[in-house]
Each structure stands twice: as structure tokens, then as C-alpha cells.
Short mmCIF file of C-alpha atoms and ligand atoms in Angstrom, two decimals:
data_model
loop_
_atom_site.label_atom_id
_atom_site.label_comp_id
_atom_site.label_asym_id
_atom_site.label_seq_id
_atom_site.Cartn_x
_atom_site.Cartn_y
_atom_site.Cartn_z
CA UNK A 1 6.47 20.68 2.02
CA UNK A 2 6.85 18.34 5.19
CA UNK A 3 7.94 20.84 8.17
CA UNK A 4 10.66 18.78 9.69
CA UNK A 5 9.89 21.07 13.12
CA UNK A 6 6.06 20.98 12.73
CA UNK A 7 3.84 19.34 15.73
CA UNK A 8 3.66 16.20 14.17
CA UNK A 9 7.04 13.89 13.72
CA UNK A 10 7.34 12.15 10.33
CA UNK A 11 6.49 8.49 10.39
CA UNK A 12 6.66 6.09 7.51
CA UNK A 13 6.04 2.46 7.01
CA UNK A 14 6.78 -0.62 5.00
CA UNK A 15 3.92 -2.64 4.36
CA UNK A 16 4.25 -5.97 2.88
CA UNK A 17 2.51 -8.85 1.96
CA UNK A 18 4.18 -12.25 2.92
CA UNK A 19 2.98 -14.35 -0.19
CA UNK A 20 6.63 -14.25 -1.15
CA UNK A 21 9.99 -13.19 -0.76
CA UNK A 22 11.28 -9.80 -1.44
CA UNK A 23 11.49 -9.23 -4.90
CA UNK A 24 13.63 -6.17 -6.99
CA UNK A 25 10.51 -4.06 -7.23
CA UNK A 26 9.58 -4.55 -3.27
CA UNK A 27 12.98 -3.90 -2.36
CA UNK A 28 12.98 -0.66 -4.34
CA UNK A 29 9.54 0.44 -1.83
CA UNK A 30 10.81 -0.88 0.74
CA UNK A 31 14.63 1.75 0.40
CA UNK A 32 12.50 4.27 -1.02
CA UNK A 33 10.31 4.83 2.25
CA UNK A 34 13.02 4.24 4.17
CA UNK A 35 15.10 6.87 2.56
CA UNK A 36 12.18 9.45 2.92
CA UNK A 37 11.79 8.78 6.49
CA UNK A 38 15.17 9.32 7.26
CA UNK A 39 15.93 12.05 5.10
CA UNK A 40 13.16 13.70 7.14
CA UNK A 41 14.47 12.26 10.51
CA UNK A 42 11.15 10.31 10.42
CA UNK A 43 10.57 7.22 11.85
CA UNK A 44 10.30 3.53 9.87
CA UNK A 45 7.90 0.98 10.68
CA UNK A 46 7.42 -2.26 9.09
CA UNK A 47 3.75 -4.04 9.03
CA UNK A 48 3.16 -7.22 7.78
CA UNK A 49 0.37 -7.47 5.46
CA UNK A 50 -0.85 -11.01 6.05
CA UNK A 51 -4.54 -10.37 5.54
CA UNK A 52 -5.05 -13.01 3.42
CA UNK A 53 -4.20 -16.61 4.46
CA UNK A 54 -4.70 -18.72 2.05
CA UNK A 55 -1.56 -16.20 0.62
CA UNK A 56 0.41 -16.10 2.69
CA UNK A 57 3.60 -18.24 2.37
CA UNK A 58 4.95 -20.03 5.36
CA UNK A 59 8.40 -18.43 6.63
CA UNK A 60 8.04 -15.54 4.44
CA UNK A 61 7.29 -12.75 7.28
CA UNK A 62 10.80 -14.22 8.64
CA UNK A 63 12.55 -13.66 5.42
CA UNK A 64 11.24 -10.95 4.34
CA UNK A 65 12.50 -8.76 7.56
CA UNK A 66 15.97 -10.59 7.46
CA UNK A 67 16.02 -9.61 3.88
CA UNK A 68 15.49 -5.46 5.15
CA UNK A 69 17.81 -6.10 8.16
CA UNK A 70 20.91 -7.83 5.98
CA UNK A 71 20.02 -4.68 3.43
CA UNK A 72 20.98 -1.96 6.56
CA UNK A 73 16.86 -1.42 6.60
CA UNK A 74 16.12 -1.00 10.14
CA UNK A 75 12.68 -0.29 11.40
CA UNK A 76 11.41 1.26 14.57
CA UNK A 77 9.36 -0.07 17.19
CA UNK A 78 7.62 -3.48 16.93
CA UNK A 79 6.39 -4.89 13.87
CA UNK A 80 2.72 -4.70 13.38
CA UNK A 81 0.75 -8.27 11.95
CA UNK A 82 -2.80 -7.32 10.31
CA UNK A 83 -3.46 -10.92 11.52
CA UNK A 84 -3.75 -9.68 14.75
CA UNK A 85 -5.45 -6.99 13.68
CA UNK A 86 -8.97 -8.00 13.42
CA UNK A 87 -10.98 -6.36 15.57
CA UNK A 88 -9.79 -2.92 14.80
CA UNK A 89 -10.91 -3.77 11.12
CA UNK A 90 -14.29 -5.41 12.89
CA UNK A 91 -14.73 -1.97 14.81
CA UNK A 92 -14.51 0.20 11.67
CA UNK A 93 -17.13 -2.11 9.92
CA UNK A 94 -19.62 -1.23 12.82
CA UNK A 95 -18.88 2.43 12.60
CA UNK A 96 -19.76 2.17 8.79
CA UNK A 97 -22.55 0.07 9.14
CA UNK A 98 -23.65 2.40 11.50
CA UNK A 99 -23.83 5.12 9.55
CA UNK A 100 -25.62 3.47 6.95
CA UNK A 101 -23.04 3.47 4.73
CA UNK A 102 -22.12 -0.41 4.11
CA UNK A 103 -24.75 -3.07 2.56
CA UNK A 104 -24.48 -6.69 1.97
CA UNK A 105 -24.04 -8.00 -1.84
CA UNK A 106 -24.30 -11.58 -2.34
CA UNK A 107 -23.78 -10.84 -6.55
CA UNK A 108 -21.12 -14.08 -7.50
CA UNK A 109 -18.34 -13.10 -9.96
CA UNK A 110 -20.21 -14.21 -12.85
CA UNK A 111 -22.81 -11.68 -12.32
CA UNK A 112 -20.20 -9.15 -11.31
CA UNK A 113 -19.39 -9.71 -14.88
CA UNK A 114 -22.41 -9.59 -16.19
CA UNK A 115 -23.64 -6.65 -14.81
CA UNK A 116 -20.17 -4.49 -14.60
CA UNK A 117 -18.37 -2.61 -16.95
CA UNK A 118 -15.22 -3.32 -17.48
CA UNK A 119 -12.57 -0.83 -15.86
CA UNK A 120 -9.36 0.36 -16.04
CA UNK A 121 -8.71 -2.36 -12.71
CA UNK A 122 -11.33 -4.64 -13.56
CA UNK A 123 -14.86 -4.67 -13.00
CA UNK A 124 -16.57 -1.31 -11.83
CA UNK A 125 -19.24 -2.33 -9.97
CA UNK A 126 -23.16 -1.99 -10.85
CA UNK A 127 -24.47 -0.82 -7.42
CA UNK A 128 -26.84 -3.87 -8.47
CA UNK A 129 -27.97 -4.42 -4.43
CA UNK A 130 -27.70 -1.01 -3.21
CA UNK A 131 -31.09 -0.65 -4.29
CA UNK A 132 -32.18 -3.96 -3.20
CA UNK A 133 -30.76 -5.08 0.55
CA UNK A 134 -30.45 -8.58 0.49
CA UNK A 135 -33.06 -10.19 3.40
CA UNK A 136 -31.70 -13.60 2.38
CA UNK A 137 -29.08 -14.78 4.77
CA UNK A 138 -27.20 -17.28 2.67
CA UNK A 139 -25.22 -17.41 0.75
CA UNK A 140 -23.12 -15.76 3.10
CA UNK A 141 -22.48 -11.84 1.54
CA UNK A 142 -20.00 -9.21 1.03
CA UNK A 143 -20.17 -6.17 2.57
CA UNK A 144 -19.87 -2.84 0.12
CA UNK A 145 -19.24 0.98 0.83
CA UNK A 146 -21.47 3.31 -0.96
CA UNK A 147 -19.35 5.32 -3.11
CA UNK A 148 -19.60 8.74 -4.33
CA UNK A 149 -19.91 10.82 -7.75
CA UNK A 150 -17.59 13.60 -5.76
CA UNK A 151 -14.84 13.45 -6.76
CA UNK A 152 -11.82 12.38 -4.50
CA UNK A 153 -8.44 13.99 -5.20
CA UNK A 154 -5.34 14.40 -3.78
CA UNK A 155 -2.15 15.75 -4.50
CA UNK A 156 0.63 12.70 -4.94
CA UNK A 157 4.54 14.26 -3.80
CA UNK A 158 5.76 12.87 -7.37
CA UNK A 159 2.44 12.61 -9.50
CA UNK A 160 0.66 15.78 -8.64
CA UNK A 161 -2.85 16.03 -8.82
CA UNK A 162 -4.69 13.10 -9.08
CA UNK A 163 -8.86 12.82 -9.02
CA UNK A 164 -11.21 9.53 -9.18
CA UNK A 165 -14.72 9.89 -9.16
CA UNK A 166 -15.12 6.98 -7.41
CA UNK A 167 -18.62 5.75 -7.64
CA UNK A 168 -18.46 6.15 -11.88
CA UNK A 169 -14.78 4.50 -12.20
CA UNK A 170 -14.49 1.94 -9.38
CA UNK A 171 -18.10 1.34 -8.33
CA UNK A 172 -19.08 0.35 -4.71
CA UNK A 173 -16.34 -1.67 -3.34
CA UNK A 174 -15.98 -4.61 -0.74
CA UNK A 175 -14.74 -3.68 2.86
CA UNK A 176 -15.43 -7.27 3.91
CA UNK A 177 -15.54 -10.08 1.72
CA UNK A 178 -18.34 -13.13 1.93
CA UNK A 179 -15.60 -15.12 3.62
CA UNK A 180 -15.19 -12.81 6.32
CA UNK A 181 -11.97 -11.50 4.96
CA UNK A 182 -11.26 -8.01 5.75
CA UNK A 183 -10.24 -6.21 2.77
CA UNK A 184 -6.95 -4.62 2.00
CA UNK A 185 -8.47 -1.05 1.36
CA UNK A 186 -9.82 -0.73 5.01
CA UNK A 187 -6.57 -2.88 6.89
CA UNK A 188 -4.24 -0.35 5.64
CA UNK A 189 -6.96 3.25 5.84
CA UNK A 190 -7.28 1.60 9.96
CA UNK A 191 -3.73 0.81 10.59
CA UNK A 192 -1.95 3.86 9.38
CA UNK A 193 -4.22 5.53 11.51
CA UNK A 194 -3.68 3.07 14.16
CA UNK A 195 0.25 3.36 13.64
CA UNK A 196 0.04 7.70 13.28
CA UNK A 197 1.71 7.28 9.96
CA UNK A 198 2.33 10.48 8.50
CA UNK A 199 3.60 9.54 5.21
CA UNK A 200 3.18 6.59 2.47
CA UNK A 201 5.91 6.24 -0.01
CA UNK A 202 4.93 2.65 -1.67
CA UNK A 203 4.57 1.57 -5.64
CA UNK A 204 2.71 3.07 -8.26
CA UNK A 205 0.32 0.43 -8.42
CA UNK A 206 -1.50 1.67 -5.45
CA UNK A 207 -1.81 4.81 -7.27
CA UNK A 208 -5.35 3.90 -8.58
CA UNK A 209 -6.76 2.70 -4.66
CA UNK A 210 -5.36 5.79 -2.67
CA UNK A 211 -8.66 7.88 -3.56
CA UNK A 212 -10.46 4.59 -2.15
CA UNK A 213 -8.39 4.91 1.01
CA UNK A 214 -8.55 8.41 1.13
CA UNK A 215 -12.38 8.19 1.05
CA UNK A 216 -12.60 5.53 3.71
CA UNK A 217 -10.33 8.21 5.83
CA UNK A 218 -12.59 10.65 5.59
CA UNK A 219 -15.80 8.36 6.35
CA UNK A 220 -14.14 7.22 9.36
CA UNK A 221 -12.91 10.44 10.57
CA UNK A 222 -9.36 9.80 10.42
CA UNK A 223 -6.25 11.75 8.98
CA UNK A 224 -4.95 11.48 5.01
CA UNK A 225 -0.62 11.45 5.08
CA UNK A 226 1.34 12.39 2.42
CA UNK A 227 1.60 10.05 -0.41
CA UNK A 228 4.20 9.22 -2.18
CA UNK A 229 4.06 6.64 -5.09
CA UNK A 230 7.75 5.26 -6.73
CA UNK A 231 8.31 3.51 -9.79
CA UNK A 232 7.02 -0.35 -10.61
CA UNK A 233 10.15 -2.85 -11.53
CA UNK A 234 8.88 -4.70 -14.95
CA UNK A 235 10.36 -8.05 -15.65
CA UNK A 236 11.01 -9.49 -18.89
CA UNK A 237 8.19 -10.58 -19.67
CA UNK A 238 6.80 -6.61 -19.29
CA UNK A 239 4.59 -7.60 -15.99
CA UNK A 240 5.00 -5.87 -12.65
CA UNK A 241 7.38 -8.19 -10.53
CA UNK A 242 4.97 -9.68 -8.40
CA UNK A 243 6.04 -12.30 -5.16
CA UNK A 244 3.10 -14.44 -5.77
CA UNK A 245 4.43 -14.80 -9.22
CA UNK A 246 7.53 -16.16 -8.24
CA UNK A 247 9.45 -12.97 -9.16
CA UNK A 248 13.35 -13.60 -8.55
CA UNK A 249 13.77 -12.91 -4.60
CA UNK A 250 16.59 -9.95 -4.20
CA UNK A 251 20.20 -11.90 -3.64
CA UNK A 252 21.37 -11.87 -0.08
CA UNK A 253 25.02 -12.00 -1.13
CA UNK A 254 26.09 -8.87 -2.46
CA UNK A 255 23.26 -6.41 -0.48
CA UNK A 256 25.17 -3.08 -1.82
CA UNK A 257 25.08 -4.19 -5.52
CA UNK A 258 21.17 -4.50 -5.03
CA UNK A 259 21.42 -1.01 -2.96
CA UNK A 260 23.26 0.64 -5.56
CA UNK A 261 20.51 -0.26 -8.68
CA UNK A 262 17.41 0.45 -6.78
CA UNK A 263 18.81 3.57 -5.82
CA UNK A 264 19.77 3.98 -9.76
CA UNK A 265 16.12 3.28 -10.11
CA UNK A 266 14.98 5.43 -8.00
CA UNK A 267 16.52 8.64 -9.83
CA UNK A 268 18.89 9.34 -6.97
CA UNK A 269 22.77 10.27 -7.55
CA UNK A 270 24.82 7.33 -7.17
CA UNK A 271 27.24 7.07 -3.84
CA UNK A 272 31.17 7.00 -5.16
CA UNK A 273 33.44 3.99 -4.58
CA UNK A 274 34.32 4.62 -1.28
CA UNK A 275 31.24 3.40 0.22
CA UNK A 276 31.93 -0.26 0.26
CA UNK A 277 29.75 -1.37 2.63
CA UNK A 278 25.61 -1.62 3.44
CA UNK A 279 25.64 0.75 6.29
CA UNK A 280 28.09 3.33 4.50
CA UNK A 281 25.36 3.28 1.53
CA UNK A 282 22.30 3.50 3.82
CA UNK A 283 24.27 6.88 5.92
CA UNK A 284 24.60 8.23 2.15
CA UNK A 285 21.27 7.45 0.80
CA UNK A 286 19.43 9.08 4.31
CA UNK A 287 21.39 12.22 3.71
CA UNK A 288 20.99 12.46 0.05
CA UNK A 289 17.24 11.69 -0.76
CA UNK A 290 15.75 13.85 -3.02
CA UNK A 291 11.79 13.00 -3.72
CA UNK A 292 12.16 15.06 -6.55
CA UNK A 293 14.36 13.23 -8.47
CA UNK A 294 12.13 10.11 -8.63
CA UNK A 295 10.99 9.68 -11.90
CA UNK A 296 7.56 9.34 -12.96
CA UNK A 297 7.28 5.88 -14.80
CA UNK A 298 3.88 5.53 -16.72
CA UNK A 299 2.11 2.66 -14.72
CA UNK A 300 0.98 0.10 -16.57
CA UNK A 301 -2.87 -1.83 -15.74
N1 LIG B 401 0.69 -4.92 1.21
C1 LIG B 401 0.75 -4.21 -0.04
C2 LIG B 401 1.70 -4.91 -0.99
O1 LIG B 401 2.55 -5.69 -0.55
C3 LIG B 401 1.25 -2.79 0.11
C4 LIG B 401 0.29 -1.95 0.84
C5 LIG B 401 0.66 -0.48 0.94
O2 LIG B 401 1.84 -0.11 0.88
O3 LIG B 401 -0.27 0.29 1.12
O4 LIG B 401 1.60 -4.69 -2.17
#
């Protein structure tokens, strides 16, 4: 359990990806690491995720932290853009490379395809030019971790144990792609280090990269938080609400109708009818977070 009076303050974070506006599912992350924090008397920051132009939406960094502030969601300190970001991800490349644990792969998808199995998350990949470094220099290549057949595990505050053998059911996996994009999996290992986060509440469907994270941690001697992973919001159709699918955006007119569902969602005993307003609900739902009570929703993919 989290010692509220240990050494080291609880700090949490709400990391986004602006490819859309806040949808049901993100909003239900986005009060569910809030909650935590401040149950704990933890601090809440919010990073924007926007890693990936070509994905990102115009004006949805904006929205998306009106959207928390209008829902009583207040973060601390300044908000953090991966965009900016670069050559902290650049540094922990070297350091990898360094240690001779990165190679390039110029493999295109097709022969990703060809040469992987299929996995649980899509291709696991062959280790195809681990054996054989590239000496080519175009086309431009990926850069790949060597993984493992240790197993990672770790112990999720809702899940329990979980364990991936990394190297047999994700295969070597890109840090930086051949564009020269840095990859989600070592942004968000560098900057929760960066940012001294202490604690990752965040969806299930990171569930199956947190060993990959974890890993990368450990390679580049940095701490592993807590983790944390809530249920995923379905829609209709039975697919995770996604923003770059066009998932409804959460309505900015009634915030405490929103408030009171997620929170529904999120196992957690409803507030009575007296609270009325956003910032009656938030005081309620700091005080009365229980982890615990989260249920465990079978994650799909
Ligand atoms: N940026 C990721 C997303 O929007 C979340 C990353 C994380 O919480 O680790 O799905």
C-alpha cells in the first residue's frame, strides 16, 4: 500500500493524445487518476501526448484541457508537450544504443507479416535483423530493443499479477521509427521519469505495453510507479471508444451528469442529491476513492 507519509509524495498524471476530443472512456482515465491522486493527497499533472503529428488534431490540446478544467479536473504545475520533448527521447536512444542494446531494422510491413506470427496485439516480431545489422543506409530504418525471454512482471493495484515474456509474445519492438518518430513506449518510460511520477492509473488497454515500459525502466535505470489500469468504455458497436474514431466527445453542458456515470463506472458509491454542482462532486469523489472497488472488466484485443 502507498504510504501517504513515506519519502516520496504521490504524483499522478493524465496523459493524452490530442487526435481528438475527450471522449466517455478518456474522461473516465482522466477522473480516475485524478481521484487517486487526491485521495492520496498526490499531485495531478497533465501531459500532452502529441508524439505523432500527422495525429494530432488542430485545437484539440486546447479542448481537451478546457474539457478537464469545465469538469472541476485541475492539474498541477505546467503542462508537459512530448513535442517538446525530443531530445530527452534522443538522449535515451544514445544510452541504449550505447549499450548495445538497439539495432536498426529496415523489414517493411509486408515482411513484418511475412515473417511474424500473429499476436495477441498484432505482429510479434521475428528478430529477423538482430542477427543481421543492416550496413545499408537506405531505406532509412527503425530502431529495435532487444527483448528478453525473462520474464517481466509486475503487480497491477486492480489486476494483480501480471507476467509477459516479452521477447516470445511481443518480439523486439521499435523505440524509433524509420521516420524518426519517437515511439510511444519510450516518450512515456522517459517522461514519467522526467515528471517523478509515482503512480499511473490509465485504461486497460495499456495493460498489455506496461511490461514493455517496465523493461525499458529498468534498461535505462529509472524507477517503475504503481500501476493502476481502469476499465475500457465500449461503444455500440462493441469497440473501445477511440478519439481518432470519432467517438462522441463528452458534453460540456451538464459536466456533473458525465461526473456522476463515470464515477458509476468506475465502481465507486454514488454522491447523494445534495451535491449539485462540479466542484461539490470532485470534494466527494477525492475523499471517497476506493481503488478497490474498481471493477475488473475483461479487456478486449
Ligand atoms: N497517450 C495515451 C493515450 O491517449 C495514454 C498514455 C498513458 O497513459 O500511458 O491513449
Amino acid at each position: 500500500m502507498w504510504a501517504k507519509n513515506g519519502p516520496e509524495r504521490y504524483r499522478g498524471r493524465f496523459a493524452p493524445s490530442p487526435s481528438g476530443l475527450l471522449h466517455f472512456g478518456s474522461l473516465l482515465a482522466a477522473l480516475g487518476s485524478w481521484a487517486d491522486a487526491r485521495h492520496h493527497q498526490g499531485e495531478w499533472w497533465v501531459r500532452i501526448e502529441d508524439l505523432d503529428p500527422p495525429r494530432v488534431q488542430a485545437g484539440a490540446a486546447a479542448a481537451i484541457l478546457r474539457t478537464l478544467e469545465c469538469f472541476g479536473l485541475h492539474w498541477d504545475g505546467v503542462v508537459w508537450y512530448q513535442s517538446q520533448r525530443q531530445q530527452a527521447y534522443h538522449q535515451a536512444i544514445e544510452q541504449l544504443r550505447e549499450a548495445g542494446l538497439l539495432y536498426p531494422c529496415r523489414c517493411s510491413r509486408r515482411k513484418l507479416r511475412e515473417t511474424g506470427q500473429q499476436g495477441r496485439k498484432g505482429v510479434i516480431y521475428s528478430g529477423r535483423c538482430r542477427q543481421r545489422p543492416a550496413t545499408a543506409t537506405t531505406p532509412p530504418a527503425a530502431l529495435r530493443v532487444v527483448t528478453e525471454s525473462t520474464p517481466i512482471g509486475f503487480c497491477d493495484r486492480r489486476h494483480g499479477s501480471i507476467e509477459q515474456v516479452l521477447e516470445r509474445e511481443v518480439g523486439d519492438f521499435v523505440l524509433r521509427r524509420a521516420d524518426g518518430l519517437f515511439a510511444y513506449q519510450l516518450a512515456v518510460v522517459v517522461d514519467d521519469a522526467a515528471q517523478g511520477i509515482t503512480h499511473i492509473v490509465r485504461g486497460s488497454d495499456l495493460l498489455f505495453s506496461t511490461p514493455r515500459q517496465i523493461y525499458l525502466q529498468r534498461l535505462l535505470g529509472l524507477a517503475t510507479p504503481e500501476y493502476l489500469h481502469l476499465p475500457l468504455v465500449y461503444g455500440g458497436d462493441g469497440r473501445k471508444l477511440s478519439k481518432q474514431e470519432q467517438a462522441h466527445p463528452v458534453d460540456l453542458e451538464n459536466p456533473l451528469l458525465t461526473l456522476r456515470a463515470a464515477w458509476q463506472r468506475l465502481g465507486q458509491i454514488a454522491p447523494g442529491p445534495e451535491v449539485t454542482e462540479v466542484a461539490q462532486f470532485t470534494a466527494f469523489a477525492a475523499r471517497h476513492w476506493v481503488a478497490q472497488r474498481v471493477p475488473i472488466v475483461e479487456t478486449r484485443g
